[in-house]
Coordinates of N, CA and C in Angstrom, one line a residue:
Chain A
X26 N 0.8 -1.2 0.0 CA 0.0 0.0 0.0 C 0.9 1.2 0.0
X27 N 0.8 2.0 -1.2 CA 1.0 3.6 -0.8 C 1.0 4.5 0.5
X28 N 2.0 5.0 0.7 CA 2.0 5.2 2.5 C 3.0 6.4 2.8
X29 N 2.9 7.6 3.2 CA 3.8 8.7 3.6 C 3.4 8.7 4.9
X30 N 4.7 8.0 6.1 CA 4.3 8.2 7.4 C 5.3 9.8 7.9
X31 N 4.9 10.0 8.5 CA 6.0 11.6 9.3 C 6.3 11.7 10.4
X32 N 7.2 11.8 11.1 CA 7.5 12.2 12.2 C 8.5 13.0 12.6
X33 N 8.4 13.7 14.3 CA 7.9 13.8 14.8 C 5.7 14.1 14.2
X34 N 4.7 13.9 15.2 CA 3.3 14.3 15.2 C 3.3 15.5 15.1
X35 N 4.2 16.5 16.5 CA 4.4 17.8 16.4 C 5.7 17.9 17.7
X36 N 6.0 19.2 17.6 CA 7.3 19.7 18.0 C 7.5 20.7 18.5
X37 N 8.5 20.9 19.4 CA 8.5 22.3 19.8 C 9.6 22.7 20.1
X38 N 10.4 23.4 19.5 CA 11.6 24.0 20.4 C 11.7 25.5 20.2
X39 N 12.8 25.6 20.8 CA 13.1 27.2 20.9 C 13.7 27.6 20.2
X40 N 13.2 29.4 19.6 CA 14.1 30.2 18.5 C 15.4 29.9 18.3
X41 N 15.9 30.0 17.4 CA 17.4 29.5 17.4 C 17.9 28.5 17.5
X42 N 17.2 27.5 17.6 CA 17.9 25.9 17.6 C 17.3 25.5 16.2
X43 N 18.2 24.0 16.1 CA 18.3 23.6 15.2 C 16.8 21.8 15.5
X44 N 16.4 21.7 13.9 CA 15.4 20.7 14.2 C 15.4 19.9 12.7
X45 N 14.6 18.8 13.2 CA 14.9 17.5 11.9 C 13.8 16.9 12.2
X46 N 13.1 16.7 10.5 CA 11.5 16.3 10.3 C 11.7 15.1 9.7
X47 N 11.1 13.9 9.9 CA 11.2 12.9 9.2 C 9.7 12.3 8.4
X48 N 10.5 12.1 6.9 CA 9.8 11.2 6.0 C 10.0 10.3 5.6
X49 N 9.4 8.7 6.1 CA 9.6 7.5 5.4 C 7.9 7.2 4.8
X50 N 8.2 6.7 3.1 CA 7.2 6.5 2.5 C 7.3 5.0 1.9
X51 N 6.4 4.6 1.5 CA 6.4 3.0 0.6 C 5.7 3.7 -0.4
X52 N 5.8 4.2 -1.5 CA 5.4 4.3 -2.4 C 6.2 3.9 -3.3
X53 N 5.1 3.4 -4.4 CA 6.7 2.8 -5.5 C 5.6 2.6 -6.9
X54 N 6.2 3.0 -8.1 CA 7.7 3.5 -8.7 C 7.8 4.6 -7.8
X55 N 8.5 5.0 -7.2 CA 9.0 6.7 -7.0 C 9.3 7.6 -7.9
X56 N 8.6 8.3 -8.2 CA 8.9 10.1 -9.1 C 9.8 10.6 -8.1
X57 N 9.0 11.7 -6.7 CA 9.5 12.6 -6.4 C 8.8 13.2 -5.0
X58 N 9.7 13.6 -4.3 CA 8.8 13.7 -3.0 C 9.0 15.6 -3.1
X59 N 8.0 16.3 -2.2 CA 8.0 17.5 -2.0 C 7.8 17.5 -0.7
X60 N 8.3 18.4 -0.3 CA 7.8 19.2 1.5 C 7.5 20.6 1.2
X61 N 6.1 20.7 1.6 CA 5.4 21.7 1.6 C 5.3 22.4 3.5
X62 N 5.7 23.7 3.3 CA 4.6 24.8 4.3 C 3.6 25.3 4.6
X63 N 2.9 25.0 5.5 CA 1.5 25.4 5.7 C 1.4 26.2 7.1
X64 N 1.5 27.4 6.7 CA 1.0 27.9 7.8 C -0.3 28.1 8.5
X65 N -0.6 28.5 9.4 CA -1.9 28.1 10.1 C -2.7 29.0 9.5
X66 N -4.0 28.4 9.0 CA -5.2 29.3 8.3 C -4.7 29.7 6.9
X67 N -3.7 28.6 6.2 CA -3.1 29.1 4.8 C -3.1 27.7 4.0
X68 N -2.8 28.1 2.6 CA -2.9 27.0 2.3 C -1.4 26.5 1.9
X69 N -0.6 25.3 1.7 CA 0.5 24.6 1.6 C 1.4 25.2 0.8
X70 N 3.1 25.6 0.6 CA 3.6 26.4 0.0 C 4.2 25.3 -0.3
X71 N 5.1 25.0 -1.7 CA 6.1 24.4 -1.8 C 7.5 24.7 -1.2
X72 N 8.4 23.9 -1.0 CA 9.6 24.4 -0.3 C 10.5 23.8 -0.6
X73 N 10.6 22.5 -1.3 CA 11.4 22.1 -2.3 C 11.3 20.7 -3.0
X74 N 11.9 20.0 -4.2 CA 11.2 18.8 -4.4 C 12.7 18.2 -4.3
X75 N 12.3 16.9 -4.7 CA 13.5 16.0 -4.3 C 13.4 15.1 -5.8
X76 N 14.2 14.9 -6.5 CA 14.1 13.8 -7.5 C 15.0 12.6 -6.8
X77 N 14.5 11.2 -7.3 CA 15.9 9.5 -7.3 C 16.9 10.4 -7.4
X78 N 17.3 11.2 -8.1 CA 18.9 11.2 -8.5 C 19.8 12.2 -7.0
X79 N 18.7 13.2 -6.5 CA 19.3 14.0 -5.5 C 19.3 13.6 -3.9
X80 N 20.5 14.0 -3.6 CA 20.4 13.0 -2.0 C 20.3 14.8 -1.0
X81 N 20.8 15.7 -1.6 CA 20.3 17.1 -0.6 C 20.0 17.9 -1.6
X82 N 19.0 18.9 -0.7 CA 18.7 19.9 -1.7 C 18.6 21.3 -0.4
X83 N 18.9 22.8 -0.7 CA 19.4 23.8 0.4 C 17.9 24.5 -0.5
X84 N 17.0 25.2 0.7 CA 16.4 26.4 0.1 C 16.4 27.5 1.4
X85 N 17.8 28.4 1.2 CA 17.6 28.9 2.6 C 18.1 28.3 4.5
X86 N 17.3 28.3 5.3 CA 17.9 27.7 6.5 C 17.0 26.6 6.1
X87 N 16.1 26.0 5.3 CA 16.0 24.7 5.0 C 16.6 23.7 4.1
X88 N 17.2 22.4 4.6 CA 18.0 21.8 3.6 C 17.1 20.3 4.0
X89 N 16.7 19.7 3.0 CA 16.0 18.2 2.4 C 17.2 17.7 2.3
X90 N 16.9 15.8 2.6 CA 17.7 14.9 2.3 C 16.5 13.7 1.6
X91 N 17.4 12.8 0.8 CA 16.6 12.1 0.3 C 17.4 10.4 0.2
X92 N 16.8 9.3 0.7 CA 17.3 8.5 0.7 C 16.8 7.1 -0.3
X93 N 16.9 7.2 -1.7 CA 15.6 6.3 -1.7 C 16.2 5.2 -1.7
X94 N 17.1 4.1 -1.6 CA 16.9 3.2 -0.9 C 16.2 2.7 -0.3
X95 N 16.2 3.4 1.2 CA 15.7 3.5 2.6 C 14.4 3.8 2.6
X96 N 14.3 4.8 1.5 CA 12.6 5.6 1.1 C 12.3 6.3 2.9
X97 N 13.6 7.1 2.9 CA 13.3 8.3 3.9 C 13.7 9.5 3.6
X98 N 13.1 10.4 3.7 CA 13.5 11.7 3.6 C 13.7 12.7 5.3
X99 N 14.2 13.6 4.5 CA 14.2 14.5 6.3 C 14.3 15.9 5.9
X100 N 13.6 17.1 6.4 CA 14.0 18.3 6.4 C 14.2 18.9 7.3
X101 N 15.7 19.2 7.6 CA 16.6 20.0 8.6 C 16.1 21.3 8.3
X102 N 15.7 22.2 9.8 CA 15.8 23.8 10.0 C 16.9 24.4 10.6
X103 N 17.3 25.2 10.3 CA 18.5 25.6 10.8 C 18.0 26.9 11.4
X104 N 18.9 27.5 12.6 CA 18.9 28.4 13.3 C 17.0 29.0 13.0
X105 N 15.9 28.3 13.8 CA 14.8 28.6 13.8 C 14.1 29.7 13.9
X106 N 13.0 30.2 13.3 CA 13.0 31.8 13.4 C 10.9 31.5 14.2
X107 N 10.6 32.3 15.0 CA 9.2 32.0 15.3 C 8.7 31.8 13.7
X108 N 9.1 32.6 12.6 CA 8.2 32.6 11.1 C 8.2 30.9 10.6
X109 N 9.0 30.0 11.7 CA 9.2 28.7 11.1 C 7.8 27.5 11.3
X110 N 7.1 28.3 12.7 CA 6.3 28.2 13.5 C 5.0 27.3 12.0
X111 N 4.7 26.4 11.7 CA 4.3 25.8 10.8 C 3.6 24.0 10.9
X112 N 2.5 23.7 10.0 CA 3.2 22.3 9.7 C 3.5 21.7 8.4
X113 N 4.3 21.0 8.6 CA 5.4 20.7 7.5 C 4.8 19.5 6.8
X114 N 4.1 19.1 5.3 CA 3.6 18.2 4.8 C 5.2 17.8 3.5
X115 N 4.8 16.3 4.0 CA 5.8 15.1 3.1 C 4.9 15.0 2.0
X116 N 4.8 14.9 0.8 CA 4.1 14.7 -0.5 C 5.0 13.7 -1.2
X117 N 4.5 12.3 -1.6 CA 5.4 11.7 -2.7 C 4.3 11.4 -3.8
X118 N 5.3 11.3 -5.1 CA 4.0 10.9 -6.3 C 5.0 10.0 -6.8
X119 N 3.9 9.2 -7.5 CA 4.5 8.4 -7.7 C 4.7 8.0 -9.3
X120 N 5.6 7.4 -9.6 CA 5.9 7.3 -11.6 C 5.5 7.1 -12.3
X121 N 4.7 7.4 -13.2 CA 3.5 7.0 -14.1 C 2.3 7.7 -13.7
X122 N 2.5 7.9 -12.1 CA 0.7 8.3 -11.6 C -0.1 9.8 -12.3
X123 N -1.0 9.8 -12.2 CA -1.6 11.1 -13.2 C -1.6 12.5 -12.1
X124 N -2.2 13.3 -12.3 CA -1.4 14.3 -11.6 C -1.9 14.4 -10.1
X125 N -3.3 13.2 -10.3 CA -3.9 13.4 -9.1 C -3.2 12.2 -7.9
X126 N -2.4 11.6 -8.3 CA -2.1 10.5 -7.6 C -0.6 10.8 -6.9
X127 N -1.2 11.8 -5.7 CA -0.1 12.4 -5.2 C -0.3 11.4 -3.5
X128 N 0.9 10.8 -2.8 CA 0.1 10.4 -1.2 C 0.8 11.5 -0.6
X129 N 0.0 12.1 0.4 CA 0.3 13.1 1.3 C 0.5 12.3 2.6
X130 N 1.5 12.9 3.4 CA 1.3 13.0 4.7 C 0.8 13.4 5.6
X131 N 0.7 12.8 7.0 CA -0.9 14.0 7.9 C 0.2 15.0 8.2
X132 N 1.3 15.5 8.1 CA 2.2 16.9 8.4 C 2.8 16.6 9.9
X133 N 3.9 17.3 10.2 CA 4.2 17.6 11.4 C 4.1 19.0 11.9
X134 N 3.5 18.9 13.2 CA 3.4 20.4 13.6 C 4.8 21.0 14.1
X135 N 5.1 22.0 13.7 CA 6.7 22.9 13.9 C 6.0 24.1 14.6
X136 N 6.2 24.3 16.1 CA 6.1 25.0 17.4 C 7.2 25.6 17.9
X137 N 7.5 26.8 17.2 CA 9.0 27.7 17.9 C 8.4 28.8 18.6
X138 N 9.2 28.7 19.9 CA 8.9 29.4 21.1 C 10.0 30.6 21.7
X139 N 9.6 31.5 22.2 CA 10.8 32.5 22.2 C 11.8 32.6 23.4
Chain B
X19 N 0.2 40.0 -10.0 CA 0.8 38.4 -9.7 C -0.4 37.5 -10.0
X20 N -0.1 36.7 -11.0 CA -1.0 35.5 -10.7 C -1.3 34.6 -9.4
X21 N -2.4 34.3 -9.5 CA -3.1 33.8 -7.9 C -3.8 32.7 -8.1
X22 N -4.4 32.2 -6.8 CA -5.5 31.1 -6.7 C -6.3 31.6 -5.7
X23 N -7.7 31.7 -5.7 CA -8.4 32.7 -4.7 C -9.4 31.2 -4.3
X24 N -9.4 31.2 -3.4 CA -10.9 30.9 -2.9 C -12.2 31.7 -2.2
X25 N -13.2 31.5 -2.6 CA -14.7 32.2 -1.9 C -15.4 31.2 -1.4
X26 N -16.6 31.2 -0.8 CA -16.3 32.7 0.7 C -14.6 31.6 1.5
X27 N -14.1 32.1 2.4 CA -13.3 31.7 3.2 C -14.0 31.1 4.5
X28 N -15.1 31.6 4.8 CA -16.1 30.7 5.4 C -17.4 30.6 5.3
X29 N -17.9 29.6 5.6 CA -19.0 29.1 5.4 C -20.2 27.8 6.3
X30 N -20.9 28.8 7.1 CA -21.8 27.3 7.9 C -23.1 27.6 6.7
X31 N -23.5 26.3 7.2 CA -24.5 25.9 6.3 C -25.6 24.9 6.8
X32 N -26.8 24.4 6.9 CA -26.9 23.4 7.5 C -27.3 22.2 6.5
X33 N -27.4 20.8 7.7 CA -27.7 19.9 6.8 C -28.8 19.8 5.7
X34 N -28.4 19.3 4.5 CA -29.2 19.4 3.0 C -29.4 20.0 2.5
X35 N -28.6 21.4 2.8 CA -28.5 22.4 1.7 C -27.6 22.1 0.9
X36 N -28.0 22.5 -0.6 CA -26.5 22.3 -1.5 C -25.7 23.7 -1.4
X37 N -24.5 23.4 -1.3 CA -23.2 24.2 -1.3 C -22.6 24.2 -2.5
X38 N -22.0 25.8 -2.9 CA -21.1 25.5 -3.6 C -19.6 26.5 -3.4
X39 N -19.0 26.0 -3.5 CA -17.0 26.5 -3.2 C -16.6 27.1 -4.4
X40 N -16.2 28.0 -4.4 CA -15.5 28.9 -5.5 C -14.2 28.7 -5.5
X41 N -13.3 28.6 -6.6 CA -11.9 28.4 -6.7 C -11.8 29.2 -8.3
X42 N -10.8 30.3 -8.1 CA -10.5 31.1 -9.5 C -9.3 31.1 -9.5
X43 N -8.3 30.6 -10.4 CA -6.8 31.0 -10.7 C -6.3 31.4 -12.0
X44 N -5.6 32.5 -11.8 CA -4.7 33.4 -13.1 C -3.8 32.8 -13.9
X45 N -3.4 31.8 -13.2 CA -2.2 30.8 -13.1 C -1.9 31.0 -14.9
X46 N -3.6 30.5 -15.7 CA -3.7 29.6 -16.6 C -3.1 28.1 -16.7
X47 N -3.4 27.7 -15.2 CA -2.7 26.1 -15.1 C -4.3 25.3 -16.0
X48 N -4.0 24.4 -16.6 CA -5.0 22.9 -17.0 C -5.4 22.2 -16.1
X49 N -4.4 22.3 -15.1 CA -4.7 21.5 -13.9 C -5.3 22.0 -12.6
X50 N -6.3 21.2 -12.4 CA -6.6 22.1 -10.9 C -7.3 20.9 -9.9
X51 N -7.8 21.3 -8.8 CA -7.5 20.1 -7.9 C -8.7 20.5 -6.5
X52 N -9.4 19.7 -5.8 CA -9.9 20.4 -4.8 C -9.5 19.2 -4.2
X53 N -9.0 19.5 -2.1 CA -8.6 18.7 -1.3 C -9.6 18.7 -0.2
X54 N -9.7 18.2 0.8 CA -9.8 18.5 1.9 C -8.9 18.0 3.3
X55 N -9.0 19.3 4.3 CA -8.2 18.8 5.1 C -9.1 18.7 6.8
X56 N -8.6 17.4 7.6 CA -9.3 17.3 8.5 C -8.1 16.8 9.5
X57 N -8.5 16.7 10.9 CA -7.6 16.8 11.7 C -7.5 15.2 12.2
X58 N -6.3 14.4 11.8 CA -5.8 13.3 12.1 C -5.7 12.4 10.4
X59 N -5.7 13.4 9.5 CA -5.7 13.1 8.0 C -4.9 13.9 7.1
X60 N -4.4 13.6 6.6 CA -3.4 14.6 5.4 C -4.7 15.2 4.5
X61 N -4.2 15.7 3.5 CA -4.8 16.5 2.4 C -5.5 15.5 1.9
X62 N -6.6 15.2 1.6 CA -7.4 14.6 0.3 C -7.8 14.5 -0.7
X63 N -8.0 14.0 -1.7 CA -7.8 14.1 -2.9 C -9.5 14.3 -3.4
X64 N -10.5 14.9 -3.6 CA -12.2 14.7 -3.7 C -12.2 15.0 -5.3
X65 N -11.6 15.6 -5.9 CA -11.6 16.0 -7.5 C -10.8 16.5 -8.2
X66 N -10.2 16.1 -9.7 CA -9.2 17.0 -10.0 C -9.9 17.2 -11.8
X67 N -9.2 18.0 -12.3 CA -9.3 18.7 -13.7 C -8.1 18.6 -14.7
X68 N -7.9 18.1 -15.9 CA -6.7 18.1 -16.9 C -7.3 19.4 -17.7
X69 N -8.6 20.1 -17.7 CA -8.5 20.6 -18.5 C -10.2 21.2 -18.8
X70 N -10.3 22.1 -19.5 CA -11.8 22.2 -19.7 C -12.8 20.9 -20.1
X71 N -14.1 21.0 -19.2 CA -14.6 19.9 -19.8 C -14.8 18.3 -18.7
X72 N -13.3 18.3 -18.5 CA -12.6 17.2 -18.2 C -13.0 17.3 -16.3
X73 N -13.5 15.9 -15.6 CA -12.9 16.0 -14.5 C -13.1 14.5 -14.1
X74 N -12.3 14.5 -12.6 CA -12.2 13.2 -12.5 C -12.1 13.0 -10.8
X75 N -12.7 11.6 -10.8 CA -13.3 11.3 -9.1 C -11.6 11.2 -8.1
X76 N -12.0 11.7 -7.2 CA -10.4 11.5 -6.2 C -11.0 10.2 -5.3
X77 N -10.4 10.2 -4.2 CA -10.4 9.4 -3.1 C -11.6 9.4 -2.4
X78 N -11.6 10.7 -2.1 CA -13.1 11.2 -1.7 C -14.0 12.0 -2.2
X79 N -14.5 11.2 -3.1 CA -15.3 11.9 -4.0 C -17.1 11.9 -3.6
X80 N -17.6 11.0 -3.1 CA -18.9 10.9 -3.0 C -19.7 12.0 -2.0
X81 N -20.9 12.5 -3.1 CA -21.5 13.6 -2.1 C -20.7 15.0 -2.6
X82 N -19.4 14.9 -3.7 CA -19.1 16.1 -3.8 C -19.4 16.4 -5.5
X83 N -19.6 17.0 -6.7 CA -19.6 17.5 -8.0 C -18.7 18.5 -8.0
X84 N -17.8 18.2 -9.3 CA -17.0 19.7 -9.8 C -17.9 19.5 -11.8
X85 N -17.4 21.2 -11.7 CA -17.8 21.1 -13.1 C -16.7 22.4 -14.1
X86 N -16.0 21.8 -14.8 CA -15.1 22.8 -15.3 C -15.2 23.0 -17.2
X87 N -16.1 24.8 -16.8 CA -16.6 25.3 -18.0 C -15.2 26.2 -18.7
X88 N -14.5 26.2 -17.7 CA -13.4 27.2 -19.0 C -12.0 27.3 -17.8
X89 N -10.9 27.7 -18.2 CA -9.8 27.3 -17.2 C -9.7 27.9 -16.0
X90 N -10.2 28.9 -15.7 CA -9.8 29.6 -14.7 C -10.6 29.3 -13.2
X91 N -11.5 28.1 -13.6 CA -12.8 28.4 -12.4 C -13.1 26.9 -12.2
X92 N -13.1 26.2 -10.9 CA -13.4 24.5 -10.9 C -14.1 24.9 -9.7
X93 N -15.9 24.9 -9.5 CA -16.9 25.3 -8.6 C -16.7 23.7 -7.7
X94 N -17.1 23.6 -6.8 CA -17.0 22.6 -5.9 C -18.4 22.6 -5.4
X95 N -19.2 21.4 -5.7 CA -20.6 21.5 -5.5 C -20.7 20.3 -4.3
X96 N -21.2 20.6 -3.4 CA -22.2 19.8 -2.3 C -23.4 19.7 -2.4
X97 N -23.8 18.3 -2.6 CA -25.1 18.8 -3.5 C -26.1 18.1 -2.5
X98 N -25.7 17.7 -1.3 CA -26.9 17.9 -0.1 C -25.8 17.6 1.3
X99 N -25.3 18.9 1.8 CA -24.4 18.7 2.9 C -24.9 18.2 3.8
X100 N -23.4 17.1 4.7 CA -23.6 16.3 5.9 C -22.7 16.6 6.7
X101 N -22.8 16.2 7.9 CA -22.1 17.2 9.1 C -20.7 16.4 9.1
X102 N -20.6 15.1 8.3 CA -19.5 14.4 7.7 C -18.6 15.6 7.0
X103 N -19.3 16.4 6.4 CA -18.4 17.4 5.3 C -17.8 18.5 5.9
X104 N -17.9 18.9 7.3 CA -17.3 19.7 7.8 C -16.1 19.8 7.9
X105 N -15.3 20.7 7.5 CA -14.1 20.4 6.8 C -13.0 21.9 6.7
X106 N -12.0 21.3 5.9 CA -11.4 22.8 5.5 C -11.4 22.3 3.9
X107 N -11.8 23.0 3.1 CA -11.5 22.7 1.5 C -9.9 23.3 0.9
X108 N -9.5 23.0 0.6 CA -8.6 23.3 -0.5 C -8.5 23.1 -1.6
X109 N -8.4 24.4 -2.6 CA -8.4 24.3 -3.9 C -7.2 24.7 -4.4
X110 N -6.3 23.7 -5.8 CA -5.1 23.6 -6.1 C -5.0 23.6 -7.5
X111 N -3.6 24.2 -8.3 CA -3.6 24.3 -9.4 C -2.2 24.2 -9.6
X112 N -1.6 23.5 -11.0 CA -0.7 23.4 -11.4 C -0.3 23.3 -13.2
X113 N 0.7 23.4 -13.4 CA 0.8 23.5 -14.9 C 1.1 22.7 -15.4
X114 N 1.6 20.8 -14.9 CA 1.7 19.8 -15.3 C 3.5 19.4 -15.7
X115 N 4.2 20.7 -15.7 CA 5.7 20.8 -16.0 C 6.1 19.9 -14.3
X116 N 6.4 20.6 -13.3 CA 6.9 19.6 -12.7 C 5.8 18.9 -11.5
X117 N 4.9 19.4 -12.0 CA 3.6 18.7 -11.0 C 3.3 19.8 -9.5
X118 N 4.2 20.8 -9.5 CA 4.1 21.6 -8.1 C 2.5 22.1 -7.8
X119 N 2.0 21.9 -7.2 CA 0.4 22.7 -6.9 C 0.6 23.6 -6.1
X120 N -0.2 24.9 -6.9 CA -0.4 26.0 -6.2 C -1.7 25.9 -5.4
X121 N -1.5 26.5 -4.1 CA -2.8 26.1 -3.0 C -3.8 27.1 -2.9
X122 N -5.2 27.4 -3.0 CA -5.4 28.6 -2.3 C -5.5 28.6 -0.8
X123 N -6.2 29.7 -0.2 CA -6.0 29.6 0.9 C -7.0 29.1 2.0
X124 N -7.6 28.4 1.4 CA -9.0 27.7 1.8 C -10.1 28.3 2.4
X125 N -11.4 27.3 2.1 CA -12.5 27.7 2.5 C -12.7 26.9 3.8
X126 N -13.1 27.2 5.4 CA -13.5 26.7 6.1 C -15.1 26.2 6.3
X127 N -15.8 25.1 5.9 CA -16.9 24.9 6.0 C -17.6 23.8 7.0
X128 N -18.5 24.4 7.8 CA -19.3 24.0 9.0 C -20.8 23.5 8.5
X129 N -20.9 22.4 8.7 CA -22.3 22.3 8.3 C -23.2 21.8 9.7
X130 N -24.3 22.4 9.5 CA -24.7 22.3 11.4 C -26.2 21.4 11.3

């Protein structure tokens, strides 16, 4: 079965620290996974994708890793800002699938505190 | 700037009325998409669009209608609300190059 699990549920640390989101999926063929931003009362931003061929990807103080072997992904925040304050959705689609055949994740909640 | 709007941004309603959700984007994407989101569930997939004309059933499709008369507009019909449908809607569009969906910013709907 098609499957994007995530963890941490939700999280919390303090301004200025450092934090790490985990994606393991069973989806297969694999295309491409995305992590999207959603801020509270908004709807989902992109924030970077990940192809098979890339193992990191930098947008800013957020840097993706991608393992597909393993079929884990992870997005490190670096030096956290309250604006980080979010939850964070894992998206994989999968190869061949049509455009609707995306599995989402239930998101992790990102709680930065001052 | 091209956009994706949704109308109203809220909405109660009670049971067995038909509803319908507005979604307009500038994009000119072919693709467009309505989700919903609920609490202990990711995004869902209820309808998507390739194109005028065209639409096609998601995951959760039952109890919802889309109908897409020209690119810019995929109405989201409830065509007898249940307190099952209380929800957050999201409506999504993309241009099919690398699959990225643009989100709007959702409609919150309460059905009582």
């Amino acid at each position: 079965k098609n499957q994007v699990e995530q963890s941490p549920q939700s999280l919390i640390i303090l301004e200025g620290k450092n934090c790490t989101l985990q994606c393991n999926y069973t989806v297969s063929p694999f295309s491409n996974l995305r992590w999207y931003k959603q801020d509270t009362g908004r709807g989902p931003v992109s924030l970077t994708i990940m192809t098979f061929s890339e193992n990191t990807k930098s947008n800013g103080r957020y840097t993706a890793t991608l393992d597909a072997d393993t079929k884990q992904s992870s997005l490190h925040i670096t030096a956290s800002q309250l604006s980080d304050s979010a939850s964070y959705i894992c998206v994989v689609r999968r190869y061949g699938g049509s455009q609707g055949n995306l599995i989402f994740g239930k998101g992790t909640k990102l709680s930065v505190k001052p | 700037d091209a956009e994706i709007t949704q109308s109203p941004r809220h909405k109660i309603t009670e049971t067995g009325r038909q509803v319908t959700l507005a979604c307009h984007q500038t994009w000119n994407h072919n693709n467009m998409f309505w989700y919903r989101q609920d609490l202990g569930h990711g995004l869902r997939l209820i309808h998507y669009s390739y194109g005028v004309q065209d639409t096609n059933k998601g995951e959760v499709s039952d109890g919802y209608s889309v109908s897409r008369s020209n690119t810019e507009d995929l109405p989201l019909t409830l065509e007898s609300a249940a307190s099952s449908q209380t929800s957050v809607y999201f409506c999504a569009s993309s241009d099919g190059t690398d699959y990225e969906q643009y989100f709007g910013p959702g409609t919150r709907l309460t059905v009582t």
